[in-house]
Amino acid sequence: MDDLSRFKQTYFDESAELLAVAEAGLLRLAPGEIDMDEVNAIFRAVHSIKGGGGAFGFNDLVAFAHEFETVMDGVRNAEIPVSTELVDTLIRANDVLARLLAHAADETEAPAGTTDDTVAALRRFLDKTGEQANEAAQPAAIQAAAGFHPDDEDDEAGIFGDALAAIQAARDDQPAPAAGPVPEGKVRWTIVFRPKAELLLSGNEPTYMLRALRRLGEAEVVCHLDRLPSLRDLDAELLHLSWTVTLLADPQVDRAQIDDVFEFVADDCDIRISAEAPPPAIIPPALIAPAEPVPAAAPAPAANLPQPATPAATTSGAAGAAKPGDGAKRTNGGTGGSDHAGPTTHTIRVDLDKIDRLVNMVGEMVITQAMIAEHLRDLPPGQFQELLEGLEGLAQHTRELRESVMSIRAQPVSSVFSRMPRLVRECAAVTGKEVMLVTTGETTEVDKTVVENLVDPLTHMIRNSIDHGLEGPDERERVGKPRAGTVHLSAAHRSGRIVIEVTDDGRGINRAKVLSKAIEKGLVQPGASLSDEEIDHLIFLPGFSTADQVSNLSGRGVGMDVVRRNISSLGGRIGVYSTPGEGSRFVLSLPLTLAVLDGMVISVGEERFVLPLTNIVESLRPKPADLHGLVNKCDVMMARGEYVRLVHLHRLFGIPKAIDDATKGLVVLVETEDGSRLGLVVDEVLGQQQVVIKSLEANFRRLDGVAAATILGDGRVALILDVAGLREMSRHGAGNGNAPADSTPPSPSLPAPADKSDQRQRQTV
Amino acid sequence: MKKKVMTVDDSRTMRDMVSFTLRGAGYDVVEAADGQQAMSAIATNKVDLVITDLNMPVMDGLTLIRRLRAIPAHRTLPILMLTTEADESKKAEGRAAGATGWIVKPFNPDKLVSVVQKVCG
């Protein structure tokens, strides 16, 4: 139950964003040059709202969204010309959709007939496409129906001007004070405090004034961010905020005491103070006017009339821009229901770009801090003790800052997981299988981008597990399993990454079938000998599908190869482990953030590399007796009673003048997410450092065994190694395991050792 | 951490009064007898607030305020000036020089503390 409601909240939040997108697009839509991207964005927004609404059985909303969408589709296909009245109707349709969403969120029925006029107006545009000849006779009627004065016909600017003015007005408008009666024996003061930007330069500090207000009573403070410029334009010495304080004080607190708080700044600020005493008992609370006018909500009967957008509806629709007081406090909008942004939360909406800029700046700071540390490392400690201590503090704070900034972007995976029960129900219904979904670790947090991009891969993997993995109930009974199959979806933090697993207790991968299919499709040479693991991984090859018949569920041209590509574009990996008759386990491993990591700097010849700290187990210098050579393959080392494959980085990357003999250099023992170990032969371990991840793909191209690049304290560029990728390279030779998806499918058979030198050449940067 | 207030006044009585009152209210206080002393004291003390008299030898209060404001690190430092009478023209002059606010002499201890809280928490 709880999960379902959380899911609903996600839908409403998302819908509010989509409404804003649609409205912003509609406001820019005008006859003449049509931006098709814009039109498509509007269409998609309406379509998504419809789709989600269907999931919850909001039938009225879906029906209406369908009408809306149909007209947008007509616009998209250039069947319906863009006219001023069309845009107006669409904007109204967007408002109606907002109202329906608000009703759905409140779990109330929309008044009968809410949508009738708008639906009629929308349909008229569809009819019109069939009979353009009649067009000349129609506009007046349409305009009348659409609630237009014919005078407005040419006044396109006027319409938009008004709409924009309404937005502007509502944006400038301070939110009304908390509605509702004032408690007995108290006075409610509403103080709107808009200081001038230079306030701080006189040494005045608004926080202290707000604190002073708190000493006078119970204060609720709403901060307005509408004047906040982008981070780039931000002048830290200027003040961009303003506040509305609702102060519930005893009657003996007088106006002078409040004025006194602003004594020094009264001349430089816009301060409005109003008071509200408890109502005499006879007046019903509904009649109490708020101290400041609220944009009037449409009266209830207006539902039957064509409604001009109320300012409130327009504003909340255009929520892409800053909304004063949004989410902190809302007025009781009455029956008009123009208020659709969901319940009160103590959050602010911030443009993702702003956060990304912040993340970027923190990244640069990490580098700068490393540079300073580098330069000062050799100072004699006695003489510069304080400087070194300060530097330590800086390092500490940088780390904390980095973590706080990252946590802004972090979201629990529950937002994705909560979508899955429904999917499972659907899939179970379509396939006739009985399925139980178990989820664990929903609260695991990960970067927003990662969360968002998990939806598609997980959807596909779960479909895949139910469709291909699980047996039908009868078959399960026959082999002694419970009739209902189980799909287990789990998330956990493991060694600095998030690991998501989809496990089913089905029949497991049918390797014989997979292999024959792969041979049939020419993905594998006939007669090639592949290990079980290699066969299992064939399902990730492009164009591979094992279902005998392309089923309604999985076989829609989206294969596991797309899943793998999606995951790998997030810097993640996917693996599969399967036991015939017992089930399969798909393991996704993703980075928590895409910005900074703790690394160990190592040197190989003249080159520097960074190893993610989370991969490192230990470093050691082996004795000759610990090393064993395997013919034609690789060296292994005995470490802590276990044989570990050795990888000579200089051989892999073709670096000259490096130490080849592991007993002379160092072996860094690393571990991948799935627990397999590898010994990297390096010259030296230089030290631990936070590094900023600079995407290699964005700036160059993807390389096997390399996760990204970074800039070290001394200004050198170093590559960040991808341990699992190195393992793949050392196993198959370079260029196989993580080959880009657009290249020809790699042959899974092991390349002859002679190939290796060529591959190595290609890898040399 | 305790906030540190600097009181700048040529009258020792006044300095003692301010110090006593503010220490009682939980502040640290450093003292200076004129603008010049204040300037050198502030170079080695990190203060959260300066309360300065206007009429002082060597360097007067307004000059002190202007000098402090000219230093980037003190652009947003709260500075209160003490005025002997509620003189509007002095207030305006002080504000133009960069004063945060003012306290009118004579003042009672409660008023002093409330004004100090208002500008430096």
Short mmCIF file of N, CA and C in Angstrom, two decimals, chain A residues 185-272:
data_model
loop_
_atom_site.label_atom_id
_atom_site.label_comp_id
_atom_site.label_asym_id
_atom_site.label_seq_id
_atom_site.Cartn_x
_atom_site.Cartn_y
_atom_site.Cartn_z
N GLY A 185 -6.39 34.02 21.11
CA GLY A 185 -5.37 34.65 21.93
C GLY A 185 -4.05 34.88 21.23
N LYS A 186 -4.07 34.83 19.89
CA LYS A 186 -2.83 35.10 19.14
C LYS A 186 -3.12 36.12 18.07
N VAL A 187 -2.04 36.71 17.59
CA VAL A 187 -2.17 37.59 16.44
C VAL A 187 -1.24 37.06 15.37
N ARG A 188 -1.75 37.00 14.16
CA ARG A 188 -0.88 36.53 13.09
C ARG A 188 -0.36 37.71 12.29
N TRP A 189 0.96 37.85 12.28
CA TRP A 189 1.60 38.90 11.49
C TRP A 189 2.15 38.28 10.22
N THR A 190 1.93 38.98 9.16
CA THR A 190 2.57 38.54 7.92
C THR A 190 3.57 39.60 7.52
N ILE A 191 4.80 39.21 7.43
CA ILE A 191 5.86 40.17 7.14
C ILE A 191 6.53 39.76 5.84
N VAL A 192 6.41 40.63 4.87
CA VAL A 192 7.07 40.37 3.60
C VAL A 192 8.33 41.22 3.57
N PHE A 193 9.45 40.58 3.43
CA PHE A 193 10.74 41.25 3.58
C PHE A 193 11.56 41.07 2.31
N ARG A 194 11.65 42.15 1.55
CA ARG A 194 12.42 42.10 0.32
C ARG A 194 13.58 43.08 0.41
N PRO A 195 14.72 42.64 0.88
CA PRO A 195 15.84 43.57 1.02
C PRO A 195 16.44 43.91 -0.33
N LYS A 196 17.10 45.04 -0.38
CA LYS A 196 17.84 45.36 -1.60
C LYS A 196 19.10 44.49 -1.65
N ALA A 197 19.61 44.35 -2.86
CA ALA A 197 20.69 43.39 -3.06
C ALA A 197 21.94 43.74 -2.26
N GLU A 198 22.16 45.05 -2.01
CA GLU A 198 23.40 45.46 -1.36
C GLU A 198 23.34 45.37 0.16
N LEU A 199 22.28 44.80 0.68
CA LEU A 199 22.08 44.80 2.13
C LEU A 199 23.29 44.28 2.90
N LEU A 200 23.89 43.22 2.37
CA LEU A 200 24.98 42.58 3.12
C LEU A 200 26.18 43.51 3.25
N LEU A 201 26.31 44.43 2.29
CA LEU A 201 27.49 45.29 2.29
C LEU A 201 27.44 46.34 3.40
N SER A 202 26.31 46.47 4.05
CA SER A 202 26.29 47.35 5.21
C SER A 202 26.48 46.53 6.48
N GLY A 203 26.81 45.26 6.32
CA GLY A 203 27.06 44.43 7.48
C GLY A 203 25.79 43.86 8.09
N ASN A 204 24.66 44.12 7.45
CA ASN A 204 23.43 43.55 7.98
C ASN A 204 23.27 42.12 7.49
N GLU A 205 22.71 41.29 8.35
CA GLU A 205 22.58 39.88 8.04
C GLU A 205 21.12 39.47 8.24
N PRO A 206 20.40 39.20 7.17
CA PRO A 206 18.97 38.92 7.29
C PRO A 206 18.65 37.74 8.21
N THR A 207 19.52 36.73 8.22
CA THR A 207 19.23 35.58 9.09
C THR A 207 19.05 36.00 10.54
N TYR A 208 19.86 36.97 10.98
CA TYR A 208 19.75 37.40 12.36
C TYR A 208 18.45 38.14 12.60
N MET A 209 18.00 38.84 11.57
CA MET A 209 16.72 39.54 11.71
C MET A 209 15.60 38.51 11.80
N LEU A 210 15.68 37.48 10.98
CA LEU A 210 14.66 36.44 11.04
C LEU A 210 14.69 35.77 12.41
N ARG A 211 15.90 35.60 12.91
CA ARG A 211 16.03 34.99 14.23
C ARG A 211 15.40 35.90 15.29
N ALA A 212 15.60 37.22 15.11
CA ALA A 212 15.02 38.16 16.04
C ALA A 212 13.49 38.08 16.01
N LEU A 213 12.95 37.86 14.81
CA LEU A 213 11.50 37.70 14.70
C LEU A 213 11.03 36.46 15.45
N ARG A 214 11.82 35.42 15.35
CA ARG A 214 11.46 34.17 16.03
C ARG A 214 11.36 34.37 17.53
N ARG A 215 12.14 35.31 18.05
CA ARG A 215 12.08 35.55 19.49
C ARG A 215 10.74 36.16 19.89
N LEU A 216 10.02 36.71 18.90
CA LEU A 216 8.75 37.37 19.22
C LEU A 216 7.57 36.40 19.19
N GLY A 217 7.73 35.25 18.63
CA GLY A 217 6.61 34.31 18.54
C GLY A 217 6.98 33.12 17.68
N GLU A 218 5.96 32.44 17.25
CA GLU A 218 6.16 31.25 16.46
C GLU A 218 6.23 31.69 15.00
N ALA A 219 7.36 31.58 14.39
CA ALA A 219 7.50 32.12 13.04
C ALA A 219 7.64 31.01 12.01
N GLU A 220 6.94 31.18 10.92
CA GLU A 220 7.14 30.28 9.79
C GLU A 220 7.76 31.12 8.69
N VAL A 221 8.89 30.71 8.21
CA VAL A 221 9.63 31.54 7.27
C VAL A 221 9.65 30.87 5.91
N VAL A 222 9.24 31.61 4.91
CA VAL A 222 9.31 31.09 3.54
C VAL A 222 10.33 31.95 2.79
N CYS A 223 11.29 31.29 2.19
CA CYS A 223 12.31 32.03 1.46
C CYS A 223 11.97 32.01 -0.02
N HIS A 224 12.05 33.16 -0.65
CA HIS A 224 11.74 33.24 -2.08
C HIS A 224 13.02 33.29 -2.89
N LEU A 225 13.08 32.43 -3.85
CA LEU A 225 14.32 32.33 -4.63
C LEU A 225 14.16 32.94 -6.01
N ASP A 226 13.07 33.68 -6.20
CA ASP A 226 12.76 34.10 -7.58
C ASP A 226 13.79 35.06 -8.15
N ARG A 227 14.54 35.72 -7.28
CA ARG A 227 15.56 36.64 -7.81
C ARG A 227 16.94 36.00 -7.87
N LEU A 228 16.99 34.74 -7.53
CA LEU A 228 18.28 34.05 -7.49
C LEU A 228 18.81 33.85 -8.91
N PRO A 229 19.95 34.41 -9.23
CA PRO A 229 20.47 34.23 -10.59
C PRO A 229 21.13 32.85 -10.71
N SER A 230 21.53 32.51 -11.92
CA SER A 230 22.25 31.25 -12.08
C SER A 230 23.59 31.36 -11.37
N LEU A 231 24.15 30.20 -11.06
CA LEU A 231 25.37 30.17 -10.27
C LEU A 231 26.46 31.01 -10.91
N ARG A 232 26.48 31.00 -12.24
CA ARG A 232 27.52 31.72 -12.95
C ARG A 232 27.42 33.22 -12.71
N ASP A 233 26.17 33.70 -12.61
CA ASP A 233 25.98 35.13 -12.44
C ASP A 233 25.91 35.54 -10.98
N LEU A 234 26.07 34.58 -10.13
CA LEU A 234 25.85 34.85 -8.71
C LEU A 234 27.00 35.67 -8.12
N ASP A 235 26.65 36.77 -7.49
CA ASP A 235 27.65 37.55 -6.77
C ASP A 235 27.43 37.26 -5.30
N ALA A 236 28.43 36.65 -4.70
CA ALA A 236 28.24 36.17 -3.33
C ALA A 236 28.04 37.30 -2.34
N GLU A 237 28.43 38.51 -2.71
CA GLU A 237 28.27 39.61 -1.78
C GLU A 237 26.93 40.29 -1.90
N LEU A 238 26.17 39.87 -2.91
CA LEU A 238 24.84 40.46 -3.06
C LEU A 238 23.79 39.50 -2.54
N LEU A 239 22.66 40.08 -2.18
CA LEU A 239 21.60 39.29 -1.59
C LEU A 239 20.51 39.11 -2.65
N HIS A 240 20.13 37.85 -2.88
CA HIS A 240 19.15 37.61 -3.94
C HIS A 240 17.86 37.03 -3.39
N LEU A 241 17.78 36.96 -2.07
CA LEU A 241 16.64 36.28 -1.48
C LEU A 241 15.65 37.28 -0.90
N SER A 242 14.44 36.83 -0.75
CA SER A 242 13.48 37.60 0.03
C SER A 242 12.65 36.60 0.82
N TRP A 243 11.93 37.10 1.79
CA TRP A 243 11.26 36.19 2.72
C TRP A 243 9.84 36.63 3.01
N THR A 244 9.02 35.66 3.30
CA THR A 244 7.72 35.95 3.90
C THR A 244 7.69 35.22 5.24
N VAL A 245 7.45 36.00 6.29
CA VAL A 245 7.43 35.40 7.61
C VAL A 245 6.00 35.47 8.13
N THR A 246 5.49 34.35 8.55
CA THR A 246 4.19 34.34 9.21
C THR A 246 4.46 34.14 10.69
N LEU A 247 4.13 35.16 11.46
CA LEU A 247 4.50 35.16 12.87
C LEU A 247 3.25 35.07 13.72
N LEU A 248 3.17 34.02 14.50
CA LEU A 248 2.03 33.85 15.40
C LEU A 248 2.49 34.32 16.77
N ALA A 249 2.03 35.49 17.17
CA ALA A 249 2.58 36.10 18.38
C ALA A 249 1.48 36.38 19.39
N ASP A 250 1.91 36.57 20.63
CA ASP A 250 0.96 36.99 21.66
C ASP A 250 0.51 38.42 21.36
N PRO A 251 -0.68 38.76 21.86
CA PRO A 251 -1.22 40.10 21.54
C PRO A 251 -0.34 41.23 22.06
N GLN A 252 0.46 40.95 23.12
CA GLN A 252 1.25 42.07 23.66
C GLN A 252 2.44 42.44 22.77
N VAL A 253 2.75 41.58 21.80
CA VAL A 253 3.79 41.96 20.84
C VAL A 253 3.21 43.05 19.94
N ASP A 254 3.86 44.20 19.89
CA ASP A 254 3.25 45.26 19.08
C ASP A 254 4.08 45.53 17.83
N ARG A 255 3.50 46.32 16.99
CA ARG A 255 4.08 46.64 15.71
C ARG A 255 5.49 47.22 15.86
N ALA A 256 5.67 48.02 16.90
CA ALA A 256 6.97 48.68 17.09
C ALA A 256 8.08 47.65 17.28
N GLN A 257 7.75 46.56 17.96
CA GLN A 257 8.77 45.55 18.18
C GLN A 257 9.19 44.89 16.86
N ILE A 258 8.21 44.74 15.98
CA ILE A 258 8.54 44.14 14.69
C ILE A 258 9.32 45.14 13.85
N ASP A 259 8.85 46.39 13.87
CA ASP A 259 9.58 47.43 13.15
C ASP A 259 11.02 47.52 13.62
N ASP A 260 11.19 47.34 14.91
CA ASP A 260 12.50 47.47 15.51
C ASP A 260 13.50 46.47 14.91
N VAL A 261 13.01 45.29 14.58
CA VAL A 261 13.89 44.27 14.00
C VAL A 261 14.53 44.80 12.72
N PHE A 262 13.73 45.57 11.98
CA PHE A 262 14.22 46.06 10.70
C PHE A 262 14.72 47.50 10.78
N GLU A 263 15.00 47.93 12.01
CA GLU A 263 15.36 49.32 12.26
C GLU A 263 16.44 49.84 11.32
N PHE A 264 17.49 49.04 11.16
CA PHE A 264 18.64 49.54 10.40
C PHE A 264 18.46 49.42 8.89
N VAL A 265 17.49 48.64 8.48
CA VAL A 265 17.40 48.36 7.05
C VAL A 265 16.11 48.86 6.42
N ALA A 266 15.26 49.44 7.25
CA ALA A 266 13.92 49.81 6.77
C ALA A 266 13.99 50.68 5.51
N ASP A 267 15.01 51.55 5.45
CA ASP A 267 15.09 52.46 4.31
C ASP A 267 15.49 51.75 3.02
N ASP A 268 16.16 50.63 3.17
CA ASP A 268 16.73 49.97 1.99
C ASP A 268 15.91 48.78 1.54
N CYS A 269 14.80 48.53 2.21
CA CYS A 269 14.10 47.29 1.91
C CYS A 269 12.64 47.56 1.69
N ASP A 270 12.06 46.64 0.99
CA ASP A 270 10.62 46.65 0.82
C ASP A 270 10.08 45.75 1.93
N ILE A 271 9.47 46.36 2.94
CA ILE A 271 8.95 45.57 4.05
C ILE A 271 7.47 45.84 4.19
N ARG A 272 6.69 44.79 4.12
CA ARG A 272 5.26 44.96 4.31
C ARG A 272 4.83 44.13 5.50
#
